[in-house]
Structures are given as C-alpha cells and as structure tokens.
mmCIF file of C-alpha atoms in Angstrom:
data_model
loop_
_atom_site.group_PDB
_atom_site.id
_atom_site.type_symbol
_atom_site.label_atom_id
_atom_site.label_comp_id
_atom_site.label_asym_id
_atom_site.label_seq_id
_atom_site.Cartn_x
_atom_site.Cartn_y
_atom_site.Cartn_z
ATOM 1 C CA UNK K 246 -7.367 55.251 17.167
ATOM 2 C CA UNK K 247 -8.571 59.001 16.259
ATOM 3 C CA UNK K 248 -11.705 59.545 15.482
ATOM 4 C CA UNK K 249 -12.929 60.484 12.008
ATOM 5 C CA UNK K 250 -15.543 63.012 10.708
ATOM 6 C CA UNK K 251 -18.464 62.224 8.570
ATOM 7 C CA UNK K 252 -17.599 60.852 5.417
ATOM 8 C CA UNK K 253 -14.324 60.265 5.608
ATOM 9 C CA UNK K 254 -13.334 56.235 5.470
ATOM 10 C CA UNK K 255 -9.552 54.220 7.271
ATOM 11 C CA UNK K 256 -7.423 52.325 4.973
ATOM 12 C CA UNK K 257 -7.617 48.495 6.182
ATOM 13 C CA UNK K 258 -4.076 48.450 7.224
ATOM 14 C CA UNK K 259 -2.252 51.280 9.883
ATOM 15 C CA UNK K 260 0.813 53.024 8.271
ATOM 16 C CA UNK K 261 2.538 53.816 10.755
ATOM 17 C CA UNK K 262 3.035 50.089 12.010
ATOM 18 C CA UNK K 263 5.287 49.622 8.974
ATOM 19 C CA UNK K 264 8.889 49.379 8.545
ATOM 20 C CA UNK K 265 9.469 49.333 4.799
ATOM 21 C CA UNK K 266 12.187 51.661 4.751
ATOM 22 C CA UNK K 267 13.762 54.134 7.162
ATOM 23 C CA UNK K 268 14.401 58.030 7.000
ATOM 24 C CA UNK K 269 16.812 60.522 8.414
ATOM 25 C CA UNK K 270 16.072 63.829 9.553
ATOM 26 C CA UNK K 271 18.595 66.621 7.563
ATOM 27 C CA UNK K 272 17.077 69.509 9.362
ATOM 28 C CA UNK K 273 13.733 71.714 10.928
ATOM 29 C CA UNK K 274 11.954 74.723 9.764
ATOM 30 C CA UNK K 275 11.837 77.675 11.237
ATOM 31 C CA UNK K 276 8.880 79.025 10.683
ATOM 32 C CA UNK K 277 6.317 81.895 12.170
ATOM 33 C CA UNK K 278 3.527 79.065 12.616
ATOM 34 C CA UNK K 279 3.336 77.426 15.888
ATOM 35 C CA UNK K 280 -0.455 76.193 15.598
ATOM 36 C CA UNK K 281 -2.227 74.716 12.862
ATOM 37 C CA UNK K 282 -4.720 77.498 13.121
ATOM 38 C CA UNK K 283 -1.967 79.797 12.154
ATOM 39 C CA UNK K 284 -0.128 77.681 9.714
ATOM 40 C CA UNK K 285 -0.732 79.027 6.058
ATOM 41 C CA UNK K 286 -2.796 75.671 4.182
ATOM 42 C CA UNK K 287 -0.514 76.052 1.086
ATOM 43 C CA UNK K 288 2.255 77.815 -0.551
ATOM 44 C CA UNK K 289 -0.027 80.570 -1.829
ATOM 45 C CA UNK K 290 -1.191 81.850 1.223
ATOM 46 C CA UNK K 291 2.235 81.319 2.771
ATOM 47 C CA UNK K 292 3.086 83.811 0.053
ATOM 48 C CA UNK K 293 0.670 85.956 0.583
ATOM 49 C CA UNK K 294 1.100 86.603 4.596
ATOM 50 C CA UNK K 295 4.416 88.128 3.434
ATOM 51 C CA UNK K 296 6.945 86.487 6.347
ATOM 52 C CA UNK K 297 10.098 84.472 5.013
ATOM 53 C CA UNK K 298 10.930 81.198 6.822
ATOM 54 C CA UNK K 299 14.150 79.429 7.512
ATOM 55 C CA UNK K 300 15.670 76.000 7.093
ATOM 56 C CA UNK K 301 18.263 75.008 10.103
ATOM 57 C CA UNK K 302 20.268 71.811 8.539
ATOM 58 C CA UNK K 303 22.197 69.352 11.193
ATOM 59 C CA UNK K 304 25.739 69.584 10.900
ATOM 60 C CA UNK K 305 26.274 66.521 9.388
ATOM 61 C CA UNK K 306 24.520 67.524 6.487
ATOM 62 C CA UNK K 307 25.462 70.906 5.311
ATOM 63 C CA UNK K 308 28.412 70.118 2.944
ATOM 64 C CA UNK K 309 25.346 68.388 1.226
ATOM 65 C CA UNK K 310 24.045 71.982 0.385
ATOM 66 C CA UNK K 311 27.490 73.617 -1.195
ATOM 67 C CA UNK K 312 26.553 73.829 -4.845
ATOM 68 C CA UNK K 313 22.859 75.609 -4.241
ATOM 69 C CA UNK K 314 22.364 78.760 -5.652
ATOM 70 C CA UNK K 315 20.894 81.662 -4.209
ATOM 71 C CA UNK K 316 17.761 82.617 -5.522
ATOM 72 C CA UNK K 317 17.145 79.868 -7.475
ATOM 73 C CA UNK K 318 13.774 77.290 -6.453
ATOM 74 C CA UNK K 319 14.125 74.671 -4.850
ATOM 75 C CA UNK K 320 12.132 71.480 -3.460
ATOM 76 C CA UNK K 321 11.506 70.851 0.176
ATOM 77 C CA UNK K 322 10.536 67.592 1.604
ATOM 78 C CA UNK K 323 9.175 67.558 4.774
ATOM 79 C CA UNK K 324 8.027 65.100 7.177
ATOM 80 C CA UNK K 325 4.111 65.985 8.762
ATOM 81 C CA UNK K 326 5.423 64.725 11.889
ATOM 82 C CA UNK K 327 1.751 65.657 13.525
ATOM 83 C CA UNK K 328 -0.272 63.867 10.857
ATOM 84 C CA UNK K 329 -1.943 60.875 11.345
ATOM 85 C CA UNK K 330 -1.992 58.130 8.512
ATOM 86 C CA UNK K 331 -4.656 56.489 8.038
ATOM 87 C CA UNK K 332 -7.076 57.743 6.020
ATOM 88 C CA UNK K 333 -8.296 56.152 2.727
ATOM 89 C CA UNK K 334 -11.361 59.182 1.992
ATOM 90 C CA UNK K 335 -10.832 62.549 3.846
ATOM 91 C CA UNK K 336 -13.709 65.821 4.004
ATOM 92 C CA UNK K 337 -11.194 68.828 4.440
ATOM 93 C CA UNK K 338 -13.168 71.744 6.167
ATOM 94 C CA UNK K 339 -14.774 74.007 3.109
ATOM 95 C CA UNK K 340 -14.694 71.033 1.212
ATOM 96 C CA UNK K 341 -18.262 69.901 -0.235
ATOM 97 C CA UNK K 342 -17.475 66.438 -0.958
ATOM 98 C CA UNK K 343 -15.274 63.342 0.595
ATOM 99 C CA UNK K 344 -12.060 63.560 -1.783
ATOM 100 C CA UNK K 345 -9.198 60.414 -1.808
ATOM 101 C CA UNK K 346 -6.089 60.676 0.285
ATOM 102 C CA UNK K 347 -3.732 60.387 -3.152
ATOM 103 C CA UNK K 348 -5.980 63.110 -4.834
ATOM 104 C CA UNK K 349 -5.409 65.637 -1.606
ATOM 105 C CA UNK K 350 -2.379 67.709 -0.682
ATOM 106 C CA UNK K 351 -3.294 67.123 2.686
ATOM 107 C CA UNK K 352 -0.796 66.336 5.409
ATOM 108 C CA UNK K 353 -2.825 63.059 6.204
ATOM 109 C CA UNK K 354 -1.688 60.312 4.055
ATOM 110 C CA UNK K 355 0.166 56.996 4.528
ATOM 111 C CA UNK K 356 3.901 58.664 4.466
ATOM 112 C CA UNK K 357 3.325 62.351 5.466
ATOM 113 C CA UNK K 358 5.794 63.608 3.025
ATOM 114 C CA UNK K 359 4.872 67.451 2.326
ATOM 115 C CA UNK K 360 6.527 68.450 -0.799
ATOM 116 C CA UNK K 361 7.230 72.666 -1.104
ATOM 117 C CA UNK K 362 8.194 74.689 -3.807
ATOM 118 C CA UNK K 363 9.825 77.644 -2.392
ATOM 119 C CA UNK K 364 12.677 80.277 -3.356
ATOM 120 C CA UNK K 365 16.374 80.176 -1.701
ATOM 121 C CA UNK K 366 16.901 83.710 -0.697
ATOM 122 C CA UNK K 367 20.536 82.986 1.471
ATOM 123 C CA UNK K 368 22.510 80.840 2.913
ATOM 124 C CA UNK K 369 23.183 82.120 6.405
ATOM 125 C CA UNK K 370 25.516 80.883 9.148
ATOM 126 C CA UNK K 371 28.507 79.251 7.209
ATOM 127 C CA UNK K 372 25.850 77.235 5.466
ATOM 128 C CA UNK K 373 24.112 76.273 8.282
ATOM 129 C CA UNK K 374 20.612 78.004 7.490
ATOM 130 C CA UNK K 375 18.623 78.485 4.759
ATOM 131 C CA UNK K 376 16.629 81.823 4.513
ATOM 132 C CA UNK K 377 13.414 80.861 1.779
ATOM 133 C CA UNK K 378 10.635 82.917 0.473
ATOM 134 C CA UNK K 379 7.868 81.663 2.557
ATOM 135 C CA UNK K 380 6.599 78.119 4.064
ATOM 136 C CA UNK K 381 3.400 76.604 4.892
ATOM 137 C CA UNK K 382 4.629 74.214 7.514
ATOM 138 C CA UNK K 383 4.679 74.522 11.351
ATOM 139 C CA UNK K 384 8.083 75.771 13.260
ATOM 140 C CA UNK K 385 9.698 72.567 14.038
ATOM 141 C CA UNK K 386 9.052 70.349 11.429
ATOM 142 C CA UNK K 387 11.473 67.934 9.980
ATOM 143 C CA UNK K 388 13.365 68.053 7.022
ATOM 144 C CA UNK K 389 13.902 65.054 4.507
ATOM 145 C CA UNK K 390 15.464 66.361 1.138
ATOM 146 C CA UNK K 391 15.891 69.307 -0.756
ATOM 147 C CA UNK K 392 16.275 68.791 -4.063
ATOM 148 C CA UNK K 393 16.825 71.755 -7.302
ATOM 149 C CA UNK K 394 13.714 72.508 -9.450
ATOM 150 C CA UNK K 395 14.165 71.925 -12.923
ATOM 151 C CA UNK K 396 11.329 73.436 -15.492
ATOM 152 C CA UNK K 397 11.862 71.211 -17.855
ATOM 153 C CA UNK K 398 11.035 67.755 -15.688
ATOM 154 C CA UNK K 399 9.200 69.557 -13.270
ATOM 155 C CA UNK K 400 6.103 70.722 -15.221
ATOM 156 C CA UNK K 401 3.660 69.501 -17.610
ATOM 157 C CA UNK K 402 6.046 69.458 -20.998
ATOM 158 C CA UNK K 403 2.693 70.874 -22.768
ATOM 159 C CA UNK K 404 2.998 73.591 -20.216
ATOM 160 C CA UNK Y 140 31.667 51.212 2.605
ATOM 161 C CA UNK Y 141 31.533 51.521 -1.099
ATOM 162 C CA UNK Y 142 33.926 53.191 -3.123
ATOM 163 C CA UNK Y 143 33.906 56.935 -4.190
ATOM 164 C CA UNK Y 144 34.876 58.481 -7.248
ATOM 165 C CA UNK Y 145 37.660 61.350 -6.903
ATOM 166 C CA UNK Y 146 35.951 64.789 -6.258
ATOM 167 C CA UNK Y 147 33.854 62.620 -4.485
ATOM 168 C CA UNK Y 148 33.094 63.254 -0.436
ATOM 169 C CA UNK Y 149 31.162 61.505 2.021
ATOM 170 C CA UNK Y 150 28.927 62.652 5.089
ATOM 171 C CA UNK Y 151 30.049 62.437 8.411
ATOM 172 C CA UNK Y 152 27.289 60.173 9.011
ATOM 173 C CA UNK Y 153 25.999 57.139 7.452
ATOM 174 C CA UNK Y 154 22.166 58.174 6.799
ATOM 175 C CA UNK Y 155 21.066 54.453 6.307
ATOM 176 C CA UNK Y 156 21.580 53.667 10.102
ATOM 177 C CA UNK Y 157 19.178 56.391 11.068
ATOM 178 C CA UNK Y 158 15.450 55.467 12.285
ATOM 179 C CA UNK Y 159 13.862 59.158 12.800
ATOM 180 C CA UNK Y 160 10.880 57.879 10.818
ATOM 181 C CA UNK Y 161 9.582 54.734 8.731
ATOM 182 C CA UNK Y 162 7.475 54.313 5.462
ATOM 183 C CA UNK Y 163 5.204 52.330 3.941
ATOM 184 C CA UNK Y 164 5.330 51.353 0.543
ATOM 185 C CA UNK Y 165 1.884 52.192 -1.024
ATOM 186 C CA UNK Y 166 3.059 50.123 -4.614
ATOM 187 C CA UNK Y 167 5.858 49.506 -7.219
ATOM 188 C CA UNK Y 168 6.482 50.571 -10.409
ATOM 189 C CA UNK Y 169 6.244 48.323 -13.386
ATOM 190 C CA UNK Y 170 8.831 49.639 -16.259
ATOM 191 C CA UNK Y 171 10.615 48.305 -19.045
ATOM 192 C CA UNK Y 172 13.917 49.238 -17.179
ATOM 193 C CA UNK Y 173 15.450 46.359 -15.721
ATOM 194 C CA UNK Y 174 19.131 47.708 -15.786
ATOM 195 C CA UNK Y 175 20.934 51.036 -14.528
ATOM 196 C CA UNK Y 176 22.121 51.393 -18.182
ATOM 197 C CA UNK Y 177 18.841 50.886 -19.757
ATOM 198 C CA UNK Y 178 17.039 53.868 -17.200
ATOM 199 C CA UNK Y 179 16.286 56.995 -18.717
ATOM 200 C CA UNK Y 180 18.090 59.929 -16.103
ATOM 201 C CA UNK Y 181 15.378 61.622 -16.287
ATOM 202 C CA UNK Y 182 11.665 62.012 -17.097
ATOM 203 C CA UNK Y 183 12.680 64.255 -20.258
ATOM 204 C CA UNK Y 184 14.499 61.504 -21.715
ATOM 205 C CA UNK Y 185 11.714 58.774 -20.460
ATOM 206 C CA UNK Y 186 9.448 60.495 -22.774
ATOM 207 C CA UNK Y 187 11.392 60.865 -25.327
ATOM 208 C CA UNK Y 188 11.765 56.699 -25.409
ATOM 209 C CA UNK Y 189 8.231 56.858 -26.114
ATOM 210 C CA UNK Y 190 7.270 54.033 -23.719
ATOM 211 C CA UNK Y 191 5.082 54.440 -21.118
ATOM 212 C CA UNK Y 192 4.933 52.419 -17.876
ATOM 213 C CA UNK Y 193 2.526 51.271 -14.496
ATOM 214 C CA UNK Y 194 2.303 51.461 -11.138
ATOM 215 C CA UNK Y 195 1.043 49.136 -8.848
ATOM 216 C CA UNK Y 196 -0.632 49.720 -5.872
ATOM 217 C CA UNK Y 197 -1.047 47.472 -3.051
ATOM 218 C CA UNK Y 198 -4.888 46.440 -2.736
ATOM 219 C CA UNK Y 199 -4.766 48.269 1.807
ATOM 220 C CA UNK Y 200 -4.251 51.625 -0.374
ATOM 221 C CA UNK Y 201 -6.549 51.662 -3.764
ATOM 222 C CA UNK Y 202 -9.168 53.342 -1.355
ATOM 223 C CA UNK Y 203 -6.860 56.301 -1.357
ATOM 224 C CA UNK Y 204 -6.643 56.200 -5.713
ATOM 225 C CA UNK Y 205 -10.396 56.855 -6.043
ATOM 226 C CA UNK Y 206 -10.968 60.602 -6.815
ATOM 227 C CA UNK Y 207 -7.353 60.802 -9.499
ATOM 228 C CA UNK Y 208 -8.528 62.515 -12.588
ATOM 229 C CA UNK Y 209 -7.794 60.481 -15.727
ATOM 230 C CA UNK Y 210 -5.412 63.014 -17.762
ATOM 231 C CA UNK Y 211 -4.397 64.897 -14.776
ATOM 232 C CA UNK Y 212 -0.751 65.149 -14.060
ATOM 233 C CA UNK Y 213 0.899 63.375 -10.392
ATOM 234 C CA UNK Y 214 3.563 63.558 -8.417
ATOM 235 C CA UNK Y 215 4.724 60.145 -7.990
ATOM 236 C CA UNK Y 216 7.042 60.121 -4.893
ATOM 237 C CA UNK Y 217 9.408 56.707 -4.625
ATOM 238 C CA UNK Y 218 11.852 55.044 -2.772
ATOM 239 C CA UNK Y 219 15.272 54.855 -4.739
ATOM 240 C CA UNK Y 220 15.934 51.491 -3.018
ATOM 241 C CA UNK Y 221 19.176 50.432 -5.126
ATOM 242 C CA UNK Y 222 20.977 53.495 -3.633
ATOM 243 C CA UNK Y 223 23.907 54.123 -1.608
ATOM 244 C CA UNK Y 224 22.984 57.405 1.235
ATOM 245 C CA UNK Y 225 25.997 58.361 2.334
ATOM 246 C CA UNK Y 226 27.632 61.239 -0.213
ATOM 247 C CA UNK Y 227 27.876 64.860 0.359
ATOM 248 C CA UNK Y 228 29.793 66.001 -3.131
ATOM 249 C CA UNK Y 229 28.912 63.859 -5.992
ATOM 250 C CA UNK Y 230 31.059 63.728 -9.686
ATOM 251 C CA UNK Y 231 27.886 62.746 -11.793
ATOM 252 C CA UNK Y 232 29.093 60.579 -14.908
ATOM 253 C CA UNK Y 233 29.818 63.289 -17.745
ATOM 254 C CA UNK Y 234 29.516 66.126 -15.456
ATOM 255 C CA UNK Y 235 32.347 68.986 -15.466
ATOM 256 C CA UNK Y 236 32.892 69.574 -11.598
ATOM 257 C CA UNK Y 237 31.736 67.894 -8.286
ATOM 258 C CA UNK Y 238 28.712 69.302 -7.149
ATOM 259 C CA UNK Y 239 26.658 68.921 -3.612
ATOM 260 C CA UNK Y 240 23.959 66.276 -2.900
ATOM 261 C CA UNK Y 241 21.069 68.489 -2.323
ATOM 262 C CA UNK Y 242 22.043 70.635 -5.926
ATOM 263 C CA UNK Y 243 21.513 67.329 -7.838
ATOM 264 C CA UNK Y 244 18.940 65.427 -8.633
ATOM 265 C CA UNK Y 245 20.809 62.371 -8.720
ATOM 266 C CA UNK Y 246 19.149 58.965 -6.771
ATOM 267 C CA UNK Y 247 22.212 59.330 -4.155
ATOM 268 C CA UNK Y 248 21.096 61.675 -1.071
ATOM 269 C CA UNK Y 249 20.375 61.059 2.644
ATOM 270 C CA UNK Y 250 16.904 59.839 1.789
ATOM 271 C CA UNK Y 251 16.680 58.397 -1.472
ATOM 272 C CA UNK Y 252 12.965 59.719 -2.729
ATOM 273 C CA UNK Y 253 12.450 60.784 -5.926
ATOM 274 C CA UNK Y 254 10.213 62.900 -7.807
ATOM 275 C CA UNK Y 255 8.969 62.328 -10.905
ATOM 276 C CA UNK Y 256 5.999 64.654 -12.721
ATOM 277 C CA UNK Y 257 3.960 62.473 -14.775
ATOM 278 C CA UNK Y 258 0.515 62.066 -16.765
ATOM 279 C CA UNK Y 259 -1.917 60.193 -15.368
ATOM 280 C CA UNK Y 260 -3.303 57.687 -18.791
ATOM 281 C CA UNK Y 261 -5.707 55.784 -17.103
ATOM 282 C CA UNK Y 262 -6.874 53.715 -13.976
ATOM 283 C CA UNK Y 263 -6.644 50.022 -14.536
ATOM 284 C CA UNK Y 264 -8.141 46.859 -13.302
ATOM 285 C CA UNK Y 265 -10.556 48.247 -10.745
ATOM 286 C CA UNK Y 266 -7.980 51.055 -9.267
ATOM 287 C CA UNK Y 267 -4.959 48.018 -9.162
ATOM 288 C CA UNK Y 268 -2.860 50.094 -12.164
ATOM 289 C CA UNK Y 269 -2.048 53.436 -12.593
ATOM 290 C CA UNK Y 270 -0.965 53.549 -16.250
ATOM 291 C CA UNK Y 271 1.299 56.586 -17.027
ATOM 292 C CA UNK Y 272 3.018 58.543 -19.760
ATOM 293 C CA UNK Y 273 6.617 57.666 -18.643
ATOM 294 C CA UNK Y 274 8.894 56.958 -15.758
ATOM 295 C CA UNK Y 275 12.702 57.541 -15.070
ATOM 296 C CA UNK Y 276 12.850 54.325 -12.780
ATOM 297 C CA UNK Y 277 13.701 50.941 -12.909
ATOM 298 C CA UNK Y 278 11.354 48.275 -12.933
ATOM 299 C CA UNK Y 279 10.119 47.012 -9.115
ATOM 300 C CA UNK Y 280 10.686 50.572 -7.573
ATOM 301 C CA UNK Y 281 8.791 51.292 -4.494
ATOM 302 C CA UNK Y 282 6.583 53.579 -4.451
ATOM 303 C CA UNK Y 283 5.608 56.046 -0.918
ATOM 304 C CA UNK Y 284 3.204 58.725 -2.204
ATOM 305 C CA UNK Y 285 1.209 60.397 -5.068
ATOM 306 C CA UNK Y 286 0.136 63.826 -5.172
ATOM 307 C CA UNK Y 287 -1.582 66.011 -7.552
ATOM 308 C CA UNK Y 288 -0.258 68.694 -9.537
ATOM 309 C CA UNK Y 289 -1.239 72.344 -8.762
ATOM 310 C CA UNK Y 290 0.504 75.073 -11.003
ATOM 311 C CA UNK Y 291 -0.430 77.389 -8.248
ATOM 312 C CA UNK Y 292 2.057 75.847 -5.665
ATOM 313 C CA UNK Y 293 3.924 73.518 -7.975
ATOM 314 C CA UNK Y 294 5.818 76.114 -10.046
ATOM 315 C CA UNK Y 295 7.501 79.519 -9.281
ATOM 316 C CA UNK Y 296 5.011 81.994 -9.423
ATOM 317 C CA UNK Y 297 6.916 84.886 -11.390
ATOM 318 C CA UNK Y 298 6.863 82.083 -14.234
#
C-alpha cells in the first residue's frame, strides 16, 4: 500500500479490487508529456504551453468517429492508468488545506476517469488519428470515450 | 447479438468482452424514471420536467463527498448499465441520417459512461444523499465518479 502525506485520509475499501463493471480501451494519447513533472496539471496550462496533442484510435474503433466534425469540441475520457485509488481526503502540493477526492480534479480517485475538454483540429490517417488543441495527460494514456460537447447540457443553463 | 436498425453498423469487436480496466461503483441514482419511455434524453429536457432526483452513495466512499459545495454544479459520471456496446453508426429514433458513435451522445458506445452537468441542492442524511436539480437517467443507475465544475477547463475558452 502507498504511502500517504500528511493530512490526507484511505477510503475503507481498495478500488481497484473491484469488478463492478469492465472497460475497453478505444485508443492512447499522444502527447509531449512523458513525466508527471512535465505534464501540464489542467487544460489551461496545456493551453498555454502552446503544443497540440494527438489521439491514435485502435482499428476497431474508428468507424465509431465518422460523423465528428473538425473543429468542433469535444469530450475526452481518459483512463489515469498511473493513479492510485484510494484516497478518501487528498493535500495537492500548493494546496493549504486537505480537500475530498469527489471535490478534486485530481487523477486519484476511485475510477481514474480524467474527463478533457479539448478542440478537434483534424482527422489524420484515414481516420485513424485525431490532431486536438492541447492535452494535459501523459503520452500513452488510454482512451475510454469521446463524446460531442453540447452548450446547452454541458454548462450551467444560468450560464 | 441484438438486432440493428437499417443504417445501423456494428464494430468489429464486441467491447463488452474486453477487461483493459474495472470500476467501482461509488452509488446509484434514485429517479422517478423507471422506464426507457419515461427518461428524459437529456438533462435539458430533465429540467424542464421540473423534478429533481438523488444519488446515493455507498457508505466506503462518503469520505470522498465531504468538501462538495452546496449550490455548486457536478459532473456526475455513470455507468449506462442497460446498454448494448457494440455499434459503430447509430440511426437515433427521429434522427434524419445515421451518424457515428463517438458524434452522439446517445447511452450506446464502447463504454457506456455518461455525463450529466448538474446542480448540486443539498447533502443529505449525514453525506448518504446527494440531492440534485435533475437527471437524464433511469432510476438504480450506477454511478463511477463526480467531479466539479470549472468554467476554466469545462467550456471552450473562445466562449
């Protein structure tokens, strides 16, 4: 079992032993970011470093991606393959107090699902790679879903 | 194999005999959908039923509820466990043309997750009950991760 810093509190029961439902892998990013030094912590500063990323899908999957349009925004899921899953209460460095796992974007909670907003700049390769504005996850990591971003279900109707 | 529609394709592979990762369901929803015809399709026309709905969570992960703002808006990520994983062009019900998996944001895909943006109303019997604005799911739906909203990743930036 890792160790945990100051602060920061396990759940009483070890994600990963479960088997409530199963997931297949649609792809890997390609990304800049081969250490979590280097990785960008969000969207934002993915932005900001000004390098585009790429999305390689698995053959089986690419008729799947047909009907996406270029340049539109779209939804990533990933899976934080190097997370671990346990935490309940986590103290990110810079933060100044313990914060919840479900109140964190952070890559450690019970299903490391990362969830990215980015933009679809091409579809390269007879549809076999996705060039995107930017990405905040290593080189490598799995792909679960990609879904289209719709304004009007995907943020605050007040908004 | 279940039956497709015409205009309808399948993968080459059947996603649901994959094991590249497992989950854990954190909770389930509690809705007044009990029926694929009652379900709103979306979260737009959840809200306009003017119902609002619960979610569960299992007692290992309340821990993880603790620092959720009351009025903040989640990401509710769940498992779309009544659906079939195996279609690569879809012909939604009322829709003109046949259009790719990963362009929709139907419950049919590789991995069946959905997102749904809601309001969080308030925290209920001693961090047991999420109550929330409105969901687009039926009633018992698992449920595999919250998150909270941030405009600054969570929407396109030029908006």
């Amino acid at each position: 079992m890792s160790d945990i810093r100051p602060d920061e509190t396990r759940l009483a029961f070890e994600p990963a032993e479960a088997d409530d439902a199963r997931l297949v892998f649609v792809g890997r990013v390609r990304s800049p970011w081969t250490t979590r030094a280097d990785c960008p912590k969000n969207l934002r500063a993915a932005r900001e470093a000004g390098v585009g990323a790429r999305v390689e899908i698995d053959e089986a999957f690419r008729p799947a991606l047909a009907s996406l349009e270029v340049g539109s925004w779209i939804f990533l899921l990933s899976w934080l393959h190097m997370a671990r899953r346990d935490l309940a209460m986590q103290m990110p460095r810079h933060a100044e107090r313990p914060t919840s796992t479900f109140a964190l974007r952070s890559p450690v909670r019970p299903n490391p699902i990362g969830l990215h907003l980015v933009r679809l700049l091409a579809v390269e390769q007879d549809g076999a790679v996705l060039a995107i504005d930017a990405i905040d996850l290593l080189d490598g990591t799995p792909i679960i879903d990609i879904k289209p971003y719709f304004a009007s279900v995907d943020s605050p109707p007040e908004a």
